Amino acid sequence: MGEPRGGAGGPIEPGWGREALLAQRAPGQVPGTTLRFMRTERFRGRPYVLHVPDDYRGDEPFPLVVVLGGGPGRAIPTAQTARSTLEPRGELAVFPQANGMWWEPEPGAAVAALLAEVLADLDVDTDRVTITGFSNGGTGSLLYASRMPHRFAAVASLMGGGLPFFEKDGPIDAAAIARLPFLFVHGDRDEQGTTIALRLKNVKRLRLLLRRELLDLSAPVRVTIDGREAFAGPVAEAPALLLRSWRETGDPQLAHSAEIVLDVP
């Protein structure tokens, strides 16, 4: 399988790689979105989420999109929010777990290892592998595309950092990604501060748990409930609250450093 026509000692004909790709077979997969665990020794047991379209059978190459989450870069909530956009597209999708910032060494190495695992396990059209991400993930998308420009067909960075973000610690050579199609998305009408819009039913009291990785706590926060303003103003971080919530959950990714408690009229 995948051997150039003409045998091991014969001439390599143009286009044999594409023919081999179309002829390859891979085991079938459970359709839907499922939690998986890496098997590469260095990252063994590291979680990720894989989305498999209903019509994937392993007998023809499918496009693959790598999706990097924002904030702390957790795989499960990123996959949950992306589900409605993935299902109609008919693409394989993999959601790595950052356990930090995507531009840190450990997450970067884990993504490269995970991509190698996915390409080995699934029938992927290697001409249609793309990468995208939001915020933290958008910045990581740019970085990984520069490290593996041969691997990706296109990049979509949503509200992520561009080349200037890396100028100080590790500049990116723009020539490495000059021929890749890129989509950068940023808003130009952002109001100062953050607005959290809620729609509720049969709720009398709620507690919003906040952390600086999820929103800018140095700016005012505004909360609306069913279109009406319920809170507006600064929110102070409390180290004691961060420590207590960390102890309660046992997971630093679930800890929070600020909160807003509201009575719902």
CSV table of C-alpha atoms in Angstrom, one decimal:
chain,number,residue,atom,x,y,z
A,1,MET,CA,0.0,0.0,0.0
A,2,GLY,CA,1.4,3.4,-1.0
A,3,GLU,CA,4.3,1.9,-2.9
A,4,PRO,CA,5.4,3.9,-6.1
A,5,ARG,CA,4.2,2.1,-9.2
A,6,GLY,CA,7.0,0.2,-10.9
A,7,GLY,CA,8.0,-1.6,-7.7
A,8,ALA,CA,10.7,-1.0,-5.2
A,9,GLY,CA,13.4,-0.6,-7.9
A,10,GLY,CA,11.3,0.9,-10.6
A,11,PRO,CA,10.7,4.5,-11.6
A,12,ILE,CA,8.6,6.8,-9.3
A,13,GLU,CA,5.8,8.1,-11.4
A,14,PRO,CA,4.4,11.6,-10.8
A,15,GLY,CA,1.2,11.6,-8.7
A,16,TRP,CA,1.8,8.3,-7.0
A,17,GLY,CA,1.5,9.9,-3.6
A,18,ARG,CA,-2.0,11.1,-4.3
A,19,GLU,CA,-3.0,7.7,-5.7
A,20,ALA,CA,-1.6,6.0,-2.6
A,21,LEU,CA,-3.6,8.4,-0.4
A,22,LEU,CA,-6.8,7.6,-2.1
A,23,ALA,CA,-6.2,3.9,-2.0
A,24,GLN,CA,-5.3,3.7,1.7
A,25,ARG,CA,-7.7,2.1,4.3
A,26,ALA,CA,-8.0,2.8,8.0
A,27,PRO,CA,-10.2,1.2,10.7
A,28,GLY,CA,-13.7,2.6,11.1
A,29,GLN,CA,-14.4,4.9,14.0
A,30,VAL,CA,-17.3,5.5,16.4
A,31,PRO,CA,-19.1,8.5,14.8
A,32,GLY,CA,-19.7,11.6,16.9
A,33,THR,CA,-17.6,13.5,19.4
A,34,THR,CA,-15.7,11.5,21.9
A,35,LEU,CA,-13.1,12.0,24.6
A,36,ARG,CA,-9.8,10.2,23.8
A,37,PHE,CA,-6.3,9.9,25.4
A,38,MET,CA,-2.9,10.2,23.7
A,39,ARG,CA,-0.7,7.1,23.6
A,40,THR,CA,2.7,8.8,22.7
A,41,GLU,CA,4.9,7.9,25.6
A,42,ARG,CA,5.7,11.5,26.6
A,43,PHE,CA,2.1,12.5,26.7
A,44,ARG,CA,0.5,9.2,27.5
A,45,GLY,CA,-3.0,9.7,29.0
A,46,ARG,CA,-3.2,13.4,27.9
A,47,PRO,CA,-6.9,14.0,27.0
A,48,TYR,CA,-8.2,15.2,23.6
A,49,VAL,CA,-11.5,15.2,21.8
A,50,LEU,CA,-12.1,13.7,18.4
A,51,HIS,CA,-15.1,14.4,16.2
A,52,VAL,CA,-15.9,11.8,13.5
A,53,PRO,CA,-18.6,12.5,10.9
A,54,ASP,CA,-21.4,10.0,10.5
A,55,ASP,CA,-20.3,9.0,7.0
A,56,TYR,CA,-16.7,8.4,7.8
A,57,ARG,CA,-15.8,4.7,7.1
A,58,GLY,CA,-12.0,4.8,6.8
A,59,ASP,CA,-12.1,3.9,3.1
A,60,GLU,CA,-11.7,7.4,1.7
A,61,PRO,CA,-9.7,10.5,2.9
A,62,PHE,CA,-11.5,13.1,4.9
A,63,PRO,CA,-10.4,16.7,5.6
A,64,LEU,CA,-9.2,17.4,9.1
A,65,VAL,CA,-9.4,20.6,11.2
A,66,VAL,CA,-7.3,21.1,14.3
A,67,VAL,CA,-9.1,23.3,16.8
A,68,LEU,CA,-7.3,25.1,19.6
A,69,GLY,CA,-9.4,26.4,22.5
A,70,GLY,CA,-9.2,29.9,24.0
A,71,GLY,CA,-8.6,30.7,27.7
A,72,PRO,CA,-6.9,27.7,29.4
A,73,GLY,CA,-7.2,25.7,26.1
A,74,ARG,CA,-9.4,22.9,27.4
A,75,ALA,CA,-10.5,20.3,24.9
A,76,ILE,CA,-14.0,19.4,26.1
A,77,PRO,CA,-15.6,22.9,26.4
A,78,THR,CA,-14.0,23.9,23.1
A,79,ALA,CA,-15.5,20.9,21.4
A,80,GLN,CA,-18.9,21.6,23.0
A,81,THR,CA,-19.0,25.1,21.6
A,82,ALA,CA,-17.8,24.1,18.2
A,83,ARG,CA,-20.3,21.2,17.8
A,84,SER,CA,-23.0,23.1,15.9
A,85,THR,CA,-20.5,24.3,13.3
A,86,LEU,CA,-18.8,21.0,12.8
A,87,GLU,CA,-21.7,18.6,12.2
A,88,PRO,CA,-22.8,20.1,8.9
A,89,ARG,CA,-19.3,20.3,7.5
A,90,GLY,CA,-18.5,16.6,7.3
A,91,GLU,CA,-14.9,17.0,8.5
A,92,LEU,CA,-12.8,15.2,11.0
A,93,ALA,CA,-11.9,17.5,13.9
A,94,VAL,CA,-9.4,17.1,16.7
A,95,PHE,CA,-9.4,19.3,19.9
A,96,PRO,CA,-6.0,19.1,21.8
A,97,GLN,CA,-5.7,20.0,25.5
A,98,ALA,CA,-3.3,22.8,26.3
A,99,ASN,CA,-3.0,22.7,30.1
A,100,GLY,CA,-1.7,26.3,29.7
A,101,MET,CA,-0.8,28.6,26.9
A,102,TRP,CA,-0.4,27.2,23.4
A,103,TRP,CA,2.9,29.0,22.8
A,104,GLU,CA,4.5,27.2,25.8
A,105,PRO,CA,6.9,24.3,24.9
A,106,GLU,CA,4.8,21.5,26.4
A,107,PRO,CA,1.5,22.2,24.6
A,108,GLY,CA,3.3,22.8,21.3
A,109,ALA,CA,5.1,19.4,21.5
A,110,ALA,CA,1.8,17.7,22.5
A,111,VAL,CA,0.0,19.1,19.5
A,112,ALA,CA,2.7,17.9,17.1
A,113,ALA,CA,2.6,14.4,18.7
A,114,LEU,CA,-1.2,14.3,18.6
A,115,LEU,CA,-1.3,15.3,15.0
A,116,ALA,CA,1.1,12.4,14.1
A,117,GLU,CA,-1.2,10.0,16.0
A,118,VAL,CA,-4.3,11.2,14.2
A,119,LEU,CA,-2.7,10.9,10.8
A,120,ALA,CA,-1.6,7.4,11.6
A,121,ASP,CA,-5.0,6.3,12.9
A,122,LEU,CA,-7.4,8.0,10.5
A,123,ASP,CA,-7.8,8.2,6.7
A,124,VAL,CA,-7.0,11.9,6.4
A,125,ASP,CA,-6.7,13.9,3.3
A,126,THR,CA,-3.3,15.5,4.0
A,127,ASP,CA,-4.0,18.2,1.3
A,128,ARG,CA,-6.9,19.4,3.5
A,129,VAL,CA,-5.6,19.7,7.0
A,130,THR,CA,-6.4,23.1,8.5
A,131,ILE,CA,-5.9,24.7,11.9
A,132,THR,CA,-8.0,27.3,13.8
A,133,GLY,CA,-8.4,28.7,17.3
A,134,PHE,CA,-9.8,31.5,19.3
A,135,SER,CA,-7.8,34.0,21.4
A,136,ASN,CA,-5.1,31.9,23.1
A,137,GLY,CA,-5.9,29.3,20.4
A,138,GLY,CA,-5.8,31.8,17.6
A,139,THR,CA,-2.2,32.8,18.7
A,140,GLY,CA,-1.3,29.1,18.8
A,141,SER,CA,-2.7,28.5,15.3
A,142,LEU,CA,-0.3,31.1,13.9
A,143,LEU,CA,2.6,29.6,15.8
A,144,TYR,CA,2.0,26.0,14.8
A,145,ALA,CA,1.5,27.0,11.2
A,146,SER,CA,4.9,28.6,11.2
A,147,ARG,CA,6.4,25.5,12.7
A,148,MET,CA,4.7,23.1,10.3
A,149,PRO,CA,3.8,25.0,7.1
A,150,HIS,CA,4.1,21.8,5.1
A,151,ARG,CA,1.3,20.2,7.2
A,152,PHE,CA,-1.5,22.8,6.9
A,153,ALA,CA,-3.5,23.9,3.9
A,154,ALA,CA,-5.0,27.0,5.6
A,155,VAL,CA,-5.1,28.8,9.0
A,156,ALA,CA,-7.9,30.8,10.7
A,157,SER,CA,-6.8,32.8,13.7
A,158,LEU,CA,-9.8,34.2,15.6
A,159,MET,CA,-8.9,37.1,17.9
A,160,GLY,CA,-5.4,35.8,18.3
A,161,GLY,CA,-2.0,37.4,18.5
A,162,GLY,CA,-0.1,38.0,15.2
A,163,LEU,CA,3.5,38.2,14.4
A,164,PRO,CA,4.3,41.1,16.8
A,165,PHE,CA,3.2,38.9,19.7
A,166,PHE,CA,6.3,36.8,19.2
A,167,GLU,CA,8.8,39.5,18.5
A,168,LYS,CA,10.4,39.7,21.9
A,169,ASP,CA,10.8,36.0,23.0
A,170,GLY,CA,10.8,34.0,19.7
A,171,PRO,CA,10.2,35.9,16.4
A,172,ILE,CA,8.4,34.0,13.7
A,173,ASP,CA,9.9,34.0,10.2
A,174,ALA,CA,7.0,35.3,8.1
A,175,ALA,CA,8.5,33.6,5.0
A,176,ALA,CA,7.7,30.3,6.6
A,177,ILE,CA,4.0,31.0,6.3
A,178,ALA,CA,3.9,33.4,3.3
A,179,ARG,CA,2.3,30.9,1.0
A,180,LEU,CA,-0.4,29.7,3.4
A,181,PRO,CA,-3.9,31.1,3.1
A,182,PHE,CA,-4.6,32.9,6.4
A,183,LEU,CA,-7.8,34.3,7.9
A,184,PHE,CA,-7.3,36.8,10.8
A,185,VAL,CA,-10.5,37.9,12.5
A,186,HIS,CA,-10.6,40.8,15.0
A,187,GLY,CA,-13.4,43.2,16.1
A,188,ASP,CA,-12.9,46.9,15.7
A,189,ARG,CA,-15.9,48.0,17.7
A,190,ASP,CA,-15.1,46.5,21.1
A,191,GLU,CA,-16.4,48.5,24.0
A,192,GLN,CA,-14.2,49.1,27.0
A,193,GLY,CA,-14.8,46.3,29.5
A,194,THR,CA,-16.7,43.0,29.2
A,195,THR,CA,-20.4,42.4,28.8
A,196,ILE,CA,-21.8,39.0,30.0
A,197,ALA,CA,-25.3,38.5,28.6
A,198,LEU,CA,-27.5,35.9,30.3
A,199,ARG,CA,-30.9,34.5,29.6
A,200,LEU,CA,-32.5,32.7,32.6
A,201,LYS,CA,-35.6,30.9,33.5
A,202,ASN,CA,-36.8,30.0,37.0
A,203,VAL,CA,-33.5,31.3,38.6
A,204,LYS,CA,-33.7,33.5,41.7
A,205,ARG,CA,-30.0,33.8,42.6
A,206,LEU,CA,-26.8,33.1,40.7
A,207,ARG,CA,-23.1,33.2,41.2
A,208,LEU,CA,-20.7,34.0,38.3
A,209,LEU,CA,-17.2,32.6,38.8
A,210,LEU,CA,-14.5,34.6,37.0
A,211,ARG,CA,-10.8,34.4,36.2
A,212,ARG,CA,-8.4,36.6,34.3
A,213,GLU,CA,-7.8,33.9,31.6
A,214,LEU,CA,-11.4,34.2,30.6
A,215,LEU,CA,-11.9,38.0,30.6
A,216,ASP,CA,-10.1,41.2,31.3
A,217,LEU,CA,-10.7,41.9,35.0
A,218,SER,CA,-8.7,45.1,34.9
A,219,ALA,CA,-11.7,46.7,33.0
A,220,PRO,CA,-15.3,47.1,34.2
A,221,VAL,CA,-17.7,44.2,33.9
A,222,ARG,CA,-21.3,44.5,32.8
A,223,VAL,CA,-23.9,41.8,33.3
A,224,THR,CA,-27.3,41.7,31.6
A,225,ILE,CA,-30.1,39.3,32.4
A,226,ASP,CA,-32.8,39.0,29.8
A,227,GLY,CA,-31.7,42.2,28.2
A,228,ARG,CA,-31.7,44.3,31.5
A,229,GLU,CA,-28.6,45.4,33.2
A,230,ALA,CA,-28.0,43.5,36.5
A,231,PHE,CA,-24.5,44.6,37.3
A,232,ALA,CA,-22.0,47.1,36.1
A,233,GLY,CA,-18.6,48.1,37.6
A,234,PRO,CA,-15.2,46.8,38.5
A,235,VAL,CA,-14.6,43.3,39.9
A,236,ALA,CA,-11.8,42.8,42.3
A,237,GLU,CA,-9.7,39.6,42.3
A,238,ALA,CA,-9.2,37.9,45.7
A,239,PRO,CA,-6.1,35.5,46.1
A,240,ALA,CA,-7.9,33.8,49.1
A,241,LEU,CA,-10.8,33.0,46.8
A,242,LEU,CA,-8.5,31.6,44.2
A,243,LEU,CA,-6.8,29.4,46.7
A,244,ARG,CA,-10.1,28.2,48.3
A,245,SER,CA,-11.7,27.3,44.9
A,246,TRP,CA,-8.5,25.5,43.8
A,247,ARG,CA,-8.7,23.4,46.9
A,248,GLU,CA,-12.4,22.7,46.4
A,249,THR,CA,-12.1,21.5,42.8
A,250,GLY,CA,-8.6,20.0,43.0
A,251,ASP,CA,-8.0,21.4,39.5
A,252,PRO,CA,-6.2,24.8,38.9
A,253,GLN,CA,-8.0,25.1,35.6
A,254,LEU,CA,-11.4,25.3,37.4
A,255,ALA,CA,-10.2,27.7,40.1
A,256,HIS,CA,-11.5,31.3,40.0
A,257,SER,CA,-10.2,34.5,41.5
A,258,ALA,CA,-13.3,36.7,41.4
A,259,GLU,CA,-17.1,36.3,41.6
A,260,ILE,CA,-20.3,38.2,41.1
A,261,VAL,CA,-23.4,37.1,43.1
A,262,LEU,CA,-26.7,38.4,41.8
A,263,ASP,CA,-30.3,38.2,43.0
A,264,VAL,CA,-32.6,37.8,40.0
A,265,PRO,CA,-35.8,39.8,40.2
